Short mmCIF file of C-alpha atoms and ligand atoms in Angstrom, two decimals:
data_model
loop_
_atom_site.label_atom_id
_atom_site.label_comp_id
_atom_site.label_asym_id
_atom_site.label_seq_id
_atom_site.Cartn_x
_atom_site.Cartn_y
_atom_site.Cartn_z
CA MET A 1 61.69 92.80 9.40
CA HIS A 2 60.06 89.48 8.53
CA LYS A 3 59.29 87.01 11.29
CA HIS A 4 59.73 83.29 10.83
CA VAL A 5 57.16 80.59 11.55
CA TYR A 6 57.57 76.83 11.90
CA ILE A 7 54.40 74.72 11.78
CA LYS A 8 54.53 71.10 12.94
CA THR A 9 51.48 69.07 11.93
CA PHE A 10 50.24 65.95 13.69
CA GLY A 11 47.45 63.64 12.57
CA CYS A 12 45.15 63.46 9.60
CA GLN A 13 44.86 65.16 6.21
CA MET A 14 42.32 67.60 7.65
CA ASN A 15 45.07 68.86 9.92
CA GLU A 16 47.51 69.07 7.01
CA ARG A 17 45.04 71.22 5.13
CA ASP A 18 44.40 73.38 8.23
CA SER A 19 48.16 73.91 8.61
CA GLU A 20 48.37 74.98 5.01
CA ILE A 21 45.66 77.59 5.62
CA MET A 22 47.41 78.86 8.77
CA GLU A 23 50.59 79.11 6.74
CA GLN A 24 48.83 81.19 4.09
CA LEU A 25 47.27 83.48 6.70
CA LEU A 26 50.65 84.06 8.33
CA VAL A 27 52.45 84.61 5.03
CA ARG A 28 49.89 87.30 4.30
CA ALA A 29 50.65 88.79 7.70
CA GLY A 30 54.34 89.02 6.73
CA TYR A 31 55.76 85.74 8.10
CA ILE A 32 58.24 83.49 6.29
CA CYS A 33 57.93 79.71 6.74
CA VAL A 34 60.99 77.81 7.98
CA ARG A 35 61.71 74.12 8.44
CA THR A 36 62.96 73.94 12.04
CA SER A 37 61.85 75.38 15.36
CA GLN A 38 65.40 76.70 15.96
CA ASP A 39 65.00 79.10 13.01
CA ALA A 40 61.55 80.28 14.06
CA ASP A 41 60.15 83.26 15.98
CA LEU A 42 56.83 81.46 16.18
CA VAL A 43 56.31 77.69 16.56
CA ILE A 44 52.82 76.29 15.95
CA LEU A 45 51.94 72.72 16.87
CA ASN A 46 48.82 71.73 14.96
CA THR A 47 47.68 68.84 17.08
CA CYS A 48 45.75 65.57 16.91
CA SER A 49 43.91 63.93 19.79
CA ILE A 50 42.41 60.88 18.07
CA ARG A 51 44.36 58.50 20.32
CA ALA A 52 46.13 59.08 23.65
CA LYS A 53 49.51 58.46 21.97
CA ALA A 54 48.98 61.31 19.51
CA GLU A 55 48.30 63.67 22.40
CA GLN A 56 51.33 62.45 24.38
CA LYS A 57 53.56 63.32 21.41
CA VAL A 58 52.33 66.91 21.54
CA PHE A 59 53.07 67.28 25.24
CA SER A 60 56.50 65.72 24.87
CA LEU A 61 57.38 68.17 22.06
CA LEU A 62 56.04 71.05 24.16
CA GLY A 63 58.38 69.87 26.93
CA GLN A 64 61.35 70.12 24.54
CA LEU A 65 60.26 73.57 23.37
CA ARG A 66 60.40 74.81 26.96
CA GLN A 67 64.21 74.65 26.81
CA GLN A 68 64.26 76.69 23.63
CA LYS A 69 61.99 79.27 25.19
CA GLU A 70 64.28 79.53 28.24
CA LYS A 71 67.17 80.41 25.92
CA ARG A 72 65.03 82.68 23.70
CA PRO A 73 62.18 84.18 25.77
CA GLU A 74 60.92 86.09 22.71
CA LEU A 75 60.00 82.77 21.01
CA ARG A 76 56.21 82.45 20.66
CA ILE A 77 54.63 79.01 21.03
CA ALA A 78 51.11 78.25 19.83
CA VAL A 79 49.09 75.06 20.22
CA ALA A 80 46.41 74.69 17.55
CA GLY A 81 43.88 72.07 16.47
CA CYS A 82 42.22 69.19 18.28
CA VAL A 83 44.27 69.04 21.51
CA ALA A 84 43.94 72.83 21.80
CA GLN A 85 40.18 72.54 21.34
CA GLN A 86 39.91 69.70 23.83
CA GLU A 87 42.25 70.89 26.58
CA GLY A 88 41.99 74.70 26.22
CA GLN A 89 43.24 76.51 29.32
CA HIS A 90 44.55 73.26 30.87
CA ILE A 91 47.47 73.43 28.43
CA LEU A 92 48.42 76.88 29.72
CA ARG A 93 48.33 75.61 33.30
CA ARG A 94 50.40 72.53 32.48
CA MET A 95 52.75 74.27 30.04
CA PRO A 96 53.07 77.95 31.09
CA HIS A 97 55.62 78.62 28.32
CA VAL A 98 52.80 78.31 25.75
CA ASP A 99 51.54 81.70 24.50
CA ILE A 100 48.55 80.87 22.34
CA ILE A 101 45.86 78.18 22.28
CA VAL A 102 43.82 78.17 19.12
CA GLY A 103 41.04 75.61 18.71
CA THR A 104 39.73 73.99 15.55
CA GLN A 105 37.96 76.39 13.20
CA GLN A 106 39.46 79.34 15.11
CA PHE A 107 42.85 79.52 13.46
CA TYR A 108 41.70 82.32 11.17
CA GLN A 109 42.09 84.48 14.30
CA LEU A 110 45.81 83.69 14.58
CA PRO A 111 47.17 86.89 12.98
CA ASP A 112 45.02 89.02 15.31
CA MET A 113 46.03 86.98 18.34
CA LEU A 114 49.70 87.43 17.48
CA GLN A 115 49.24 91.14 17.07
CA ARG A 116 47.55 91.34 20.47
CA LEU A 117 50.47 89.48 22.01
CA ASP A 118 52.98 91.83 20.41
CA GLN A 119 51.12 94.83 21.75
CA ALA A 120 50.84 93.49 25.31
CA ASP A 121 53.18 95.13 27.84
CA SER A 122 53.67 92.06 29.98
CA LYS A 123 53.50 88.29 29.53
CA GLN A 124 50.05 87.33 28.38
CA GLU A 125 48.50 84.16 27.05
CA ILE A 126 45.58 83.97 24.69
CA CYS A 127 43.19 81.06 24.50
CA CYS A 128 40.57 80.86 21.80
CA THR A 129 38.48 77.72 21.46
CA LEU A 130 34.94 77.17 20.29
CA ASP A 131 32.20 76.71 22.83
CA ALA A 132 30.45 73.37 23.05
CA SER A 133 27.76 74.37 20.56
CA PHE A 134 30.26 74.86 17.71
CA SER A 135 27.66 77.18 16.30
CA ILE A 136 29.95 79.33 14.16
CA PRO A 137 30.75 77.99 10.69
CA PRO A 138 33.64 80.32 9.87
CA PHE A 139 35.51 77.76 7.83
CA GLN A 140 33.57 78.50 4.67
CA LYS A 141 34.61 82.12 4.64
CA LEU A 142 38.10 81.20 5.68
CA LEU A 143 38.63 78.66 2.94
CA HIS A 144 37.18 81.02 0.43
CA ASP A 145 39.45 83.82 1.53
CA ALA A 146 42.58 81.73 1.65
CA PRO A 147 43.34 80.37 -1.78
CA PRO A 148 46.33 78.05 -1.90
CA SER A 149 49.67 79.77 -2.24
CA PRO A 150 51.62 79.13 -5.45
CA ALA A 151 54.91 79.21 -3.52
CA GLU A 152 56.11 75.73 -4.51
CA PRO A 153 55.44 73.73 -7.65
CA GLU A 154 52.84 71.23 -6.57
CA PHE A 155 50.72 68.74 -8.41
CA ARG A 156 48.09 67.63 -5.90
CA LYS A 157 45.98 69.30 -3.28
CA PHE A 158 43.39 68.61 -0.62
CA VAL A 159 40.11 70.46 -0.89
CA THR A 160 37.98 70.57 2.26
CA ILE A 161 34.32 69.91 1.50
CA MET A 162 32.98 69.62 5.04
CA GLN A 163 33.87 70.02 8.69
CA GLY A 164 32.92 68.12 11.81
CA CYS A 165 30.93 64.95 12.23
CA ASN A 166 27.49 64.01 13.55
CA ASN A 167 28.01 60.29 13.90
CA PHE A 168 29.22 60.08 17.48
CA CYS A 169 30.89 56.71 17.17
CA SER A 170 31.27 55.83 20.83
CA TYR A 171 35.11 55.79 20.75
CA CYS A 172 35.67 58.92 18.69
CA VAL A 173 36.74 62.36 19.85
CA VAL A 174 36.08 64.08 16.49
CA PRO A 175 32.53 65.36 17.17
CA ALA A 176 33.90 66.90 20.38
CA THR A 177 36.99 68.46 18.79
CA ARG A 178 35.66 69.46 15.38
CA GLY A 179 32.01 70.03 16.13
CA ARG A 180 28.85 69.30 14.20
CA GLU A 181 28.93 68.36 10.56
CA ILE A 182 28.63 71.18 8.08
CA SER A 183 29.02 71.01 4.31
CA ARG A 184 30.70 73.69 2.29
CA PRO A 185 28.68 75.23 -0.56
CA VAL A 186 29.27 73.45 -3.83
CA GLN A 187 30.13 76.61 -5.76
CA ASP A 188 32.95 77.42 -3.33
CA ILE A 189 34.35 73.94 -3.79
CA LEU A 190 34.16 74.07 -7.59
CA GLU A 191 35.71 77.53 -7.61
CA GLU A 192 38.63 76.33 -5.49
CA VAL A 193 39.18 73.30 -7.71
CA ARG A 194 39.13 75.46 -10.87
CA LEU A 195 41.64 77.81 -9.30
CA LEU A 196 43.90 74.91 -8.34
CA VAL A 197 43.75 73.36 -11.79
CA ALA A 198 44.56 76.73 -13.36
CA ARG A 199 47.67 76.75 -11.14
CA GLY A 200 48.79 73.37 -12.45
CA ILE A 201 47.30 71.02 -9.85
CA ARG A 202 46.43 67.66 -11.42
CA GLU A 203 45.17 65.57 -8.54
CA ILE A 204 42.43 66.64 -6.14
CA THR A 205 41.49 64.88 -2.89
CA LEU A 206 38.13 65.91 -1.42
CA LEU A 207 38.38 65.97 2.36
CA GLY A 208 35.97 65.54 5.23
CA GLN A 209 35.42 63.24 8.22
CA ASN A 210 32.51 61.58 6.47
CA VAL A 211 32.41 62.79 2.87
CA ASN A 212 29.68 60.31 1.92
CA SER A 213 27.13 62.36 3.84
CA TYR A 214 28.15 65.58 2.08
CA GLY A 215 25.16 67.91 1.61
CA CYS A 216 22.88 66.03 3.98
CA THR A 217 23.12 68.07 7.14
CA ASN A 218 22.88 71.73 6.27
CA ASP A 219 20.66 73.48 3.89
CA VAL A 220 22.78 75.52 1.52
CA ALA A 221 20.81 77.07 -1.33
CA ASP A 222 23.05 75.84 -4.12
CA GLN A 223 23.63 72.42 -2.60
CA PRO A 224 23.59 69.45 -4.93
CA THR A 225 21.70 66.38 -3.79
CA GLY A 226 24.70 64.55 -2.42
CA PHE A 227 28.32 63.50 -2.59
CA ALA A 228 27.97 61.57 -5.85
CA ASP A 229 26.69 64.74 -7.58
CA LEU A 230 29.58 66.72 -6.19
CA LEU A 231 32.06 64.10 -7.39
CA ARG A 232 30.60 64.22 -10.89
CA MET A 233 30.87 68.02 -10.95
CA VAL A 234 34.47 68.04 -9.76
CA ALA A 235 35.41 65.21 -12.13
CA ALA A 236 34.00 67.22 -15.05
CA ILE A 237 36.34 70.18 -14.46
CA PRO A 238 38.88 70.11 -17.30
CA GLY A 239 42.38 69.47 -15.96
CA VAL A 240 41.37 67.27 -13.00
CA GLN A 241 43.40 64.25 -14.01
CA ARG A 242 42.93 62.34 -10.78
CA LEU A 243 40.21 62.60 -8.18
CA ARG A 244 40.23 61.00 -4.72
CA PHE A 245 38.35 61.47 -1.47
CA THR A 246 38.62 60.59 2.21
CA SER A 247 37.18 59.54 4.64
CA SER A 248 34.01 57.51 4.30
CA ASN A 249 31.63 55.98 6.77
CA PRO A 250 30.18 52.81 5.20
CA GLN A 251 26.71 53.63 6.50
CA ASP A 252 26.44 56.51 4.00
CA LEU A 253 28.00 54.79 0.98
CA SER A 254 25.24 55.17 -1.58
CA VAL A 255 24.43 53.29 -4.78
CA GLU A 256 25.06 56.56 -6.70
CA LEU A 257 28.54 56.78 -5.22
CA VAL A 258 29.27 53.18 -6.23
CA GLU A 259 28.13 54.03 -9.77
CA CYS A 260 30.62 56.88 -9.95
CA PHE A 261 33.41 54.27 -9.94
CA ALA A 262 32.03 52.72 -13.12
CA GLU A 263 31.31 56.11 -14.68
CA LEU A 264 34.12 58.58 -13.98
CA ASP A 265 37.42 57.91 -15.72
CA ASN A 266 39.42 60.25 -13.52
CA LEU A 267 38.05 58.89 -10.21
CA CYS A 268 40.92 56.79 -8.83
CA PRO A 269 40.10 53.11 -8.26
CA HIS A 270 40.76 53.22 -4.53
CA PHE A 271 38.26 53.24 -1.68
CA HIS A 272 39.25 53.67 1.95
CA LEU A 273 36.29 52.15 3.77
CA PRO A 274 36.89 52.00 7.54
CA VAL A 275 35.19 48.94 9.03
CA GLN A 276 36.55 49.19 12.62
CA SER A 277 35.40 45.66 13.57
CA GLY A 278 34.10 42.48 11.95
CA SER A 279 31.75 41.72 14.84
CA ASP A 280 28.17 42.96 14.80
CA ALA A 281 28.10 43.12 18.60
CA VAL A 282 31.17 45.38 18.66
CA LEU A 283 29.92 47.52 15.74
CA LYS A 284 26.71 48.12 17.67
CA LYS A 285 28.60 49.12 20.81
CA MET A 286 30.76 51.41 18.68
CA ASN A 287 27.56 53.07 17.42
CA ARG A 288 28.49 52.23 13.83
CA LYS A 289 25.22 52.08 11.93
CA TYR A 290 25.96 49.15 9.63
CA SER A 291 26.26 45.42 10.10
CA ARG A 292 29.05 43.17 8.90
CA ASP A 293 26.74 41.84 6.15
CA LEU A 294 25.79 45.30 4.94
CA TYR A 295 29.47 46.24 4.85
CA LEU A 296 30.28 43.15 2.78
CA GLU A 297 27.45 44.00 0.39
CA LYS A 298 28.94 47.45 -0.16
CA VAL A 299 32.38 45.98 -0.82
CA ALA A 300 30.83 43.56 -3.35
CA ALA A 301 28.96 46.41 -5.07
CA LEU A 302 32.17 48.45 -5.37
CA ARG A 303 34.06 45.48 -6.83
CA SER A 304 31.28 44.76 -9.26
CA ALA A 305 31.23 48.41 -10.48
CA CYS A 306 35.02 48.61 -10.67
CA PRO A 307 36.73 45.20 -10.66
CA ASP A 308 40.25 46.59 -10.15
CA ILE A 309 39.31 48.84 -7.21
CA ALA A 310 41.72 48.65 -4.25
CA ILE A 311 39.96 48.65 -0.89
CA SER A 312 41.65 49.66 2.35
CA THR A 313 40.30 50.07 5.87
CA ASP A 314 40.75 51.16 9.50
CA VAL A 315 40.40 48.66 12.34
CA ILE A 316 40.31 49.12 16.10
CA VAL A 317 41.30 46.11 18.19
CA GLY A 318 40.52 45.64 21.87
CA PHE A 319 37.41 47.81 21.95
CA PRO A 320 35.77 47.48 25.42
CA GLY A 321 34.07 44.11 25.68
CA GLU A 322 35.73 42.68 22.52
CA THR A 323 35.89 38.91 23.12
CA ASP A 324 38.16 36.37 21.42
CA GLU A 325 35.16 35.46 19.27
CA ASP A 326 34.57 39.12 18.28
CA PHE A 327 38.21 39.47 17.30
CA LYS A 328 37.98 36.21 15.34
CA GLN A 329 35.17 37.86 13.36
CA THR A 330 37.50 40.75 12.51
CA MET A 331 40.20 38.33 11.35
CA ASP A 332 37.59 36.48 9.36
CA LEU A 333 36.43 39.71 7.70
CA LEU A 334 40.05 40.41 6.76
CA GLU A 335 40.18 37.00 5.02
CA THR A 336 36.88 37.66 3.27
CA VAL A 337 37.58 41.16 1.99
CA ARG A 338 41.34 40.78 1.55
CA TYR A 339 42.14 44.46 1.89
CA HIS A 340 45.00 45.94 -0.10
CA GLY A 341 46.07 47.65 3.09
CA SER A 342 44.80 48.82 6.43
CA PHE A 343 45.48 51.09 9.38
CA SER A 344 44.94 49.23 12.63
CA PHE A 345 44.96 50.65 16.13
CA LYS A 346 44.65 49.54 19.72
CA TYR A 347 41.54 51.03 21.26
CA SER A 348 42.39 54.14 23.28
CA ASP A 349 40.15 55.90 25.83
CA ARG A 350 39.41 59.50 24.82
CA PRO A 351 37.86 62.33 26.80
CA ASN A 352 34.19 63.11 26.15
CA THR A 353 33.50 59.79 24.44
CA ARG A 354 30.94 57.21 25.52
CA SER A 355 33.24 54.21 25.39
CA THR A 356 35.56 55.75 27.99
CA GLU A 357 32.84 54.98 30.52
CA PHE A 358 32.44 51.34 29.49
CA SER A 359 33.59 49.10 32.33
CA ASP A 360 34.66 46.05 30.32
CA LYS A 361 38.06 47.31 29.10
CA VAL A 362 40.38 44.86 27.36
CA ALA A 363 43.83 44.31 28.90
CA GLU A 364 46.72 46.10 27.17
CA SER A 365 48.56 42.80 26.61
CA ILE A 366 45.55 41.33 24.79
CA LYS A 367 45.19 44.45 22.65
CA SER A 368 48.88 44.25 21.69
CA GLU A 369 48.63 40.57 20.85
CA ARG A 370 45.50 41.10 18.68
CA LEU A 371 47.06 44.06 16.90
CA GLN A 372 50.15 42.05 16.09
CA ARG A 373 48.09 39.15 14.72
CA PHE A 374 45.97 41.44 12.59
CA GLN A 375 48.94 43.35 11.19
CA LYS A 376 50.93 40.21 10.45
CA ARG A 377 48.09 38.72 8.42
CA GLN A 378 47.38 42.04 6.70
CA ASP A 379 51.03 42.26 5.62
CA GLN A 380 50.82 38.78 4.08
CA ILE A 381 47.62 39.65 2.24
CA SER A 382 49.06 42.99 1.04
CA LEU A 383 52.05 41.15 -0.37
CA GLU A 384 49.87 38.54 -2.07
CA LYS A 385 47.63 41.23 -3.56
CA ASN A 386 50.59 43.34 -4.65
CA ARG A 387 52.09 40.33 -6.45
CA GLU A 388 48.97 40.25 -8.65
CA TYR A 389 50.24 43.48 -10.25
CA VAL A 390 53.52 41.95 -11.42
CA GLY A 391 53.53 41.92 -15.23
CA GLN A 392 50.79 44.55 -15.49
CA THR A 393 51.43 47.93 -17.10
CA LEU A 394 49.90 50.70 -14.97
CA GLU A 395 49.64 54.45 -15.25
CA VAL A 396 51.43 56.15 -12.36
CA MET A 397 51.69 59.78 -11.29
CA VAL A 398 55.22 60.94 -10.50
CA GLU A 399 55.63 62.24 -6.92
CA GLU A 400 59.34 62.58 -6.19
CA ILE A 401 62.47 62.43 -8.30
CA GLY A 402 65.21 60.70 -6.33
CA SER A 403 68.88 60.47 -7.31
CA ALA A 404 68.47 56.88 -8.52
CA LYS A 405 64.72 56.25 -8.76
CA ILE A 406 61.44 57.99 -9.28
CA LYS A 407 58.67 57.54 -6.72
CA ALA A 408 55.18 57.48 -8.21
CA ARG A 409 51.64 56.36 -7.31
CA THR A 410 49.08 54.25 -9.10
CA GLY A 411 45.40 55.23 -9.19
CA SER A 412 44.84 52.37 -6.75
CA ASN A 413 47.15 54.23 -4.32
CA HIS A 414 50.17 51.91 -4.57
CA ILE A 415 53.65 53.41 -4.46
CA VAL A 416 55.83 52.40 -7.42
CA HIS A 417 59.59 53.00 -7.72
CA PHE A 418 61.18 52.97 -11.18
CA GLU A 419 64.18 54.25 -13.11
CA ASP A 420 63.74 56.63 -16.01
CA ALA A 421 66.36 58.49 -18.04
CA THR A 422 63.75 60.97 -19.30
CA GLU A 423 63.48 64.21 -17.37
CA ARG A 424 60.26 63.98 -15.34
CA SER A 425 58.40 66.37 -13.06
CA PRO A 426 56.04 65.69 -10.15
CA GLY A 427 52.53 65.26 -11.53
CA ASP A 428 53.61 63.63 -14.82
CA LEU A 429 51.64 60.53 -15.79
CA VAL A 430 53.85 57.65 -16.96
CA LYS A 431 53.12 54.04 -17.97
CA VAL A 432 55.19 51.56 -15.96
CA THR A 433 55.35 47.75 -16.04
CA ILE A 434 55.45 46.21 -12.56
CA ILE A 435 58.38 43.83 -12.13
CA HIS A 436 58.48 43.24 -8.37
CA ALA A 437 56.10 43.53 -5.42
CA GLY A 438 56.83 44.15 -1.74
CA LYS A 439 54.21 44.44 1.00
CA HIS A 440 54.32 48.24 1.03
CA SER A 441 55.37 49.16 -2.50
CA LEU A 442 55.98 47.97 -6.05
CA ASN A 443 58.99 48.23 -8.38
CA GLY A 444 58.52 48.90 -12.06
CA GLU A 445 60.31 49.64 -15.31
CA LEU A 446 59.36 51.52 -18.44
CA PRO A 447 57.62 49.16 -20.87
CA SER A 448 59.79 48.09 -23.80
CA PRO A 449 58.98 50.15 -26.88
N1 LIG B 501 35.69 59.28 9.81
C1 LIG B 501 36.36 58.06 9.71
C2 LIG B 501 35.38 56.89 9.88
O1 LIG B 501 34.22 57.08 9.98
O2 LIG B 501 35.83 55.77 9.97
C3 LIG B 501 37.47 57.95 10.74
C4 LIG B 501 38.33 59.06 11.04
S1 LIG B 501 39.36 58.85 12.45
C5 LIG B 501 40.14 60.38 12.36
C6 LIG B 501 40.62 57.72 11.90
C7 LIG B 501 40.63 56.40 12.59
O3 LIG B 501 41.14 56.50 13.91
C8 LIG B 501 39.30 55.72 12.77
O4 LIG B 501 38.83 55.12 11.60
C9 LIG B 501 39.59 54.71 13.86
O5 LIG B 501 40.02 53.49 13.32
C10 LIG B 501 40.73 55.36 14.63
N2 LIG B 501 40.28 55.79 15.96
C11 LIG B 501 39.38 56.77 16.25
N3 LIG B 501 39.20 56.85 17.58
C12 LIG B 501 39.97 55.89 18.14
C13 LIG B 501 40.19 55.46 19.49
N4 LIG B 501 39.57 56.03 20.51
N5 LIG B 501 41.08 54.45 19.69
C14 LIG B 501 41.71 53.87 18.66
N6 LIG B 501 41.54 54.22 17.38
C15 LIG B 501 40.67 55.23 17.11
FE1 LIG B 502 34.70 59.69 14.31
FE2 LIG B 502 34.44 58.90 11.76
FE3 LIG B 502 32.68 58.10 13.60
FE4 LIG B 502 32.70 60.64 12.83
S1 LIG B 502 32.22 58.82 11.55
S2 LIG B 502 32.53 59.93 14.91
S3 LIG B 502 34.90 60.97 12.51
S4 LIG B 502 34.90 57.59 13.49
#
């Protein structure tokens, strides 16, 4: 009899892609995916620990799952991903109803772990996390062995091109949870993209914590010289209608990569370029290896290569030692760049990061006030920038067909809602004239014939 698995994913696109791979591995092992924990024999929480809040969500959901396990002792509960990697055995001590802990880059062991649990005579927990050296690079084999399942009609996919990160930004838990940076061989990536396109995928997003440094840290025989070369190769695969990537550290944004935006028609005109702070003093303390001026130069180069490029960012407010003047610099940078959108966060202490030890922490009330100010101004700017699209006719890719409206996305990553009597499918490219702009999305209509 088939068993049922429910996977709940927290956090970034890397986690989404990891969940997809776990799903494929379990489907191969005879599981069927379900949409709620109540219908499942196995619940997997694929976790994120980037900020304390993300981790709290995991523990609160685990608390709720305890009640389900009391009613159904045969229910298996697994914690996977970054919190699993970071907390390991501590989770089992704090949450004894958890059966399996599976760290990042270890989830390929899940089917074996489940089998071991099934064969055990008495209650047993299994914990499998990488050691601090993160010396095993199993992800390459794993990704290669686990091609995407054709279960549902899909039109876009993430393709992982690298794992881990070597940058050690002083606030960031990623090097501790995902290990050292390692690039996937180019032929594996191209093979996966070709396979996806042959299955009808039209949009590819290349994924990594710092894709701009692709190919720099490990010596793979068939490695191209860098990320720009890889982009060109992927863009040249027939059938790749749209190409995106995330995320980027500005320090590694090369001239060649900027040129790709002028050169490649299917490279979407959107760049997510996390700045984190507008103050040089804070950037230095964050161990970001660029200055405010260098960042602005890179933004200018991108806009000169591709005048309609949309630029978005990540910002942390209230980093230890951030003064009013430092924060003013961040607000000033926002006015200078005028981002299309941004993700902004209050600084959060994380285990195994340098900034946790800094003594000059900013009060919670000040962090909240700064975050509010930043977000309020960003919303105004987003609205102003979105209004510039009104009257323009843009090509959008259909994402969802609602009962009244279609939801689609521009190359610049803006959501557009429009009505269309023609039967459309996700992945279709349609020309739409923008008639109204909100701060988070646009409304359009089909252009008059
Ligand atoms: N690799 C990307 C880069 O270099 O900018 C960032 C990836 S990280 C998963 C996503 C975002 O989370 C970061 O850009 C940062 O703004 C935010 N973040 C990371 N650690 C944080 C912390 N300790 N407190 C608050 N925000 C944090
Ligand atoms: Fe974290 Fe990004 Fe810095 Fe790497 S480059 S340590 S993922 S913020």
